[in-house]
């Protein structure tokens, strides 16, 4: 049984991010007018709103902060041009972050909503729920 094409793209996108995609390799997933929104969470208390240029710039910056990351996709649902994913993200710090040492593993439980236009991500909304951001949680 075939999978909805937007789910296939959503899964390839998350795989590319986990493999460190930046620049054109990452941009190919996005519509030129993309708006990516990360709602308030432990790392970004005010949330973040990005256009394509900022997404690409922040992906480069992220390579300096996170040495490796992976996404475990638990559920996917597609309706028309919208895909919803339930994901667990794990990332290893490449550098210290506050009181957390390099090598510390961060973990978040995420709901991601992707809206597609012309087969590309036109809008992304993330609801990231990070596990405790202290040494006791990961060491």
PDB file of C-alpha atoms in Angstrom, residues 28-137:
ATOM      1  CA  UNK A  28      14.971  21.553  -1.650  1.00  0.00           C
ATOM      2  CA  UNK A  29      12.324  20.524   0.890  1.00  0.00           C
ATOM      3  CA  UNK A  30      10.953  24.048   1.303  1.00  0.00           C
ATOM      4  CA  UNK A  31       8.732  26.314  -0.733  1.00  0.00           C
ATOM      5  CA  UNK A  32      10.474  29.665  -1.262  1.00  0.00           C
ATOM      6  CA  UNK A  33       7.806  31.387   0.877  1.00  0.00           C
ATOM      7  CA  UNK A  34       8.077  28.947   3.798  1.00  0.00           C
ATOM      8  CA  UNK A  35       7.346  30.108   7.329  1.00  0.00           C
ATOM      9  CA  UNK A  36       8.715  27.873  10.065  1.00  0.00           C
ATOM     10  CA  UNK A  37       7.368  28.518  13.545  1.00  0.00           C
ATOM     11  CA  UNK A  38       8.629  26.956  16.743  1.00  0.00           C
ATOM     12  CA  UNK A  39       6.268  27.724  19.593  1.00  0.00           C
ATOM     13  CA  UNK A  40       7.614  28.699  23.038  1.00  0.00           C
ATOM     14  CA  UNK A  41       9.592  25.978  24.778  1.00  0.00           C
ATOM     15  CA  UNK A  42      12.499  25.494  27.206  1.00  0.00           C
ATOM     16  CA  UNK A  43      15.158  26.487  24.666  1.00  0.00           C
ATOM     17  CA  UNK A  44      13.188  29.287  22.990  1.00  0.00           C
ATOM     18  CA  UNK A  45      10.885  30.799  25.651  1.00  0.00           C
ATOM     19  CA  UNK A  46       9.564  33.388  23.190  1.00  0.00           C
ATOM     20  CA  UNK A  47       9.298  30.945  20.306  1.00  0.00           C
ATOM     21  CA  UNK A  48      10.938  31.467  16.905  1.00  0.00           C
ATOM     22  CA  UNK A  49       9.572  32.392  13.497  1.00  0.00           C
ATOM     23  CA  UNK A  50      11.816  31.817  10.472  1.00  0.00           C
ATOM     24  CA  UNK A  51      11.705  32.442   6.739  1.00  0.00           C
ATOM     25  CA  UNK A  52      13.727  30.298   4.318  1.00  0.00           C
ATOM     26  CA  UNK A  53      16.932  32.345   4.651  1.00  0.00           C
ATOM     27  CA  UNK A  54      16.765  32.101   8.441  1.00  0.00           C
ATOM     28  CA  UNK A  55      15.991  28.368   8.355  1.00  0.00           C
ATOM     29  CA  UNK A  56      19.106  27.799   6.259  1.00  0.00           C
ATOM     30  CA  UNK A  57      21.280  30.094   8.392  1.00  0.00           C
ATOM     31  CA  UNK A  58      20.069  28.454  11.618  1.00  0.00           C
ATOM     32  CA  UNK A  59      20.705  24.968  10.201  1.00  0.00           C
ATOM     33  CA  UNK A  60      24.360  25.973   9.698  1.00  0.00           C
ATOM     34  CA  UNK A  61      24.522  27.385  13.228  1.00  0.00           C
ATOM     35  CA  UNK A  62      22.925  24.228  14.586  1.00  0.00           C
ATOM     36  CA  UNK A  63      25.794  22.166  13.182  1.00  0.00           C
ATOM     37  CA  UNK A  64      28.073  24.016  15.626  1.00  0.00           C
ATOM     38  CA  UNK A  65      25.832  23.291  18.638  1.00  0.00           C
ATOM     39  CA  UNK A  66      24.570  19.743  17.988  1.00  0.00           C
ATOM     40  CA  UNK A  67      27.082  17.040  17.025  1.00  0.00           C
ATOM     41  CA  UNK A  68      24.422  14.497  16.098  1.00  0.00           C
ATOM     42  CA  UNK A  69      20.660  14.200  16.161  1.00  0.00           C
ATOM     43  CA  UNK A  70      17.944  11.741  15.318  1.00  0.00           C
ATOM     44  CA  UNK A  71      14.197  11.780  14.912  1.00  0.00           C
ATOM     45  CA  UNK A  72      12.017   8.847  15.853  1.00  0.00           C
ATOM     46  CA  UNK A  73       8.687   9.286  14.091  1.00  0.00           C
ATOM     47  CA  UNK A  74       5.912   7.542  16.024  1.00  0.00           C
ATOM     48  CA  UNK A  75       2.838   8.591  14.052  1.00  0.00           C
ATOM     49  CA  UNK A  76       1.974  10.370  10.823  1.00  0.00           C
ATOM     50  CA  UNK A  77      -1.362  11.632   9.558  1.00  0.00           C
ATOM     51  CA  UNK A  78      -2.069  13.361   6.258  1.00  0.00           C
ATOM     52  CA  UNK A  79      -5.160  15.260   5.190  1.00  0.00           C
ATOM     53  CA  UNK A  80      -5.115  17.149   1.913  1.00  0.00           C
ATOM     54  CA  UNK A  81      -1.917  19.254   2.006  1.00  0.00           C
ATOM     55  CA  UNK A  82      -1.225  18.933   5.748  1.00  0.00           C
ATOM     56  CA  UNK A  83       0.924  16.308   7.477  1.00  0.00           C
ATOM     57  CA  UNK A  84       1.060  15.898  11.250  1.00  0.00           C
ATOM     58  CA  UNK A  85       3.871  13.953  12.878  1.00  0.00           C
ATOM     59  CA  UNK A  86       4.487  12.796  16.433  1.00  0.00           C
ATOM     60  CA  UNK A  87       8.259  12.689  16.911  1.00  0.00           C
ATOM     61  CA  UNK A  88      10.877  12.110  19.566  1.00  0.00           C
ATOM     62  CA  UNK A  89      14.047  14.110  18.888  1.00  0.00           C
ATOM     63  CA  UNK A  90      17.400  13.375  20.483  1.00  0.00           C
ATOM     64  CA  UNK A  91      20.406  15.628  20.017  1.00  0.00           C
ATOM     65  CA  UNK A  92      23.929  15.502  21.433  1.00  0.00           C
ATOM     66  CA  UNK A  93      25.541  18.800  22.384  1.00  0.00           C
ATOM     67  CA  UNK A  94      28.768  19.574  20.525  1.00  0.00           C
ATOM     68  CA  UNK A  95      29.479  22.457  22.918  1.00  0.00           C
ATOM     69  CA  UNK A  96      28.387  23.318  26.461  1.00  0.00           C
ATOM     70  CA  UNK A  97      24.937  24.877  26.749  1.00  0.00           C
ATOM     71  CA  UNK A  98      24.458  26.751  30.021  1.00  0.00           C
ATOM     72  CA  UNK A  99      25.354  24.240  32.752  1.00  0.00           C
ATOM     73  CA  UNK A 100      25.137  21.303  30.338  1.00  0.00           C
ATOM     74  CA  UNK A 101      28.458  19.905  29.108  1.00  0.00           C
ATOM     75  CA  UNK A 102      29.374  18.993  25.548  1.00  0.00           C
ATOM     76  CA  UNK A 103      28.212  15.424  24.971  1.00  0.00           C
ATOM     77  CA  UNK A 104      25.011  15.905  26.974  1.00  0.00           C
ATOM     78  CA  UNK A 105      21.972  14.414  25.265  1.00  0.00           C
ATOM     79  CA  UNK A 106      18.885  16.584  24.828  1.00  0.00           C
ATOM     80  CA  UNK A 107      15.497  15.024  24.199  1.00  0.00           C
ATOM     81  CA  UNK A 108      12.189  16.496  23.059  1.00  0.00           C
ATOM     82  CA  UNK A 109       8.753  15.128  22.285  1.00  0.00           C
ATOM     83  CA  UNK A 110       7.430  17.049  19.309  1.00  0.00           C
ATOM     84  CA  UNK A 111       4.223  17.557  17.376  1.00  0.00           C
ATOM     85  CA  UNK A 112       5.037  18.870  13.878  1.00  0.00           C
ATOM     86  CA  UNK A 113       2.488  20.208  11.431  1.00  0.00           C
ATOM     87  CA  UNK A 114       3.666  20.650   7.844  1.00  0.00           C
ATOM     88  CA  UNK A 115       1.588  22.399   5.196  1.00  0.00           C
ATOM     89  CA  UNK A 116       2.584  21.665   1.618  1.00  0.00           C
ATOM     90  CA  UNK A 117       2.330  23.742  -1.526  1.00  0.00           C
ATOM     91  CA  UNK A 118       3.534  22.414  -4.892  1.00  0.00           C
ATOM     92  CA  UNK A 119       4.992  19.351  -3.134  1.00  0.00           C
ATOM     93  CA  UNK A 120       7.183  21.425  -0.813  1.00  0.00           C
ATOM     94  CA  UNK A 121       6.867  22.537   2.810  1.00  0.00           C
ATOM     95  CA  UNK A 122       5.150  25.932   2.836  1.00  0.00           C
ATOM     96  CA  UNK A 123       4.561  26.142   6.594  1.00  0.00           C
ATOM     97  CA  UNK A 124       5.983  24.268   9.559  1.00  0.00           C
ATOM     98  CA  UNK A 125       4.701  24.536  13.117  1.00  0.00           C
ATOM     99  CA  UNK A 126       6.595  22.775  15.906  1.00  0.00           C
ATOM    100  CA  UNK A 127       5.359  22.181  19.425  1.00  0.00           C
ATOM    101  CA  UNK A 128       8.538  21.005  21.186  1.00  0.00           C
ATOM    102  CA  UNK A 129       8.319  19.592  24.712  1.00  0.00           C
ATOM    103  CA  UNK A 130      11.873  19.234  26.007  1.00  0.00           C
ATOM    104  CA  UNK A 131      12.709  16.875  28.825  1.00  0.00           C
ATOM    105  CA  UNK A 132      14.400  18.504  31.823  1.00  0.00           C
ATOM    106  CA  UNK A 133      17.354  20.620  30.746  1.00  0.00           C
ATOM    107  CA  UNK A 134      19.680  19.853  33.637  1.00  0.00           C
ATOM    108  CA  UNK A 135      22.523  17.503  34.363  1.00  0.00           C
ATOM    109  CA  UNK A 136      20.387  15.230  36.550  1.00  0.00           C
ATOM    110  CA  UNK A 137      18.177  14.356  33.592  1.00  0.00           C
TER     111      UNK A 137
END
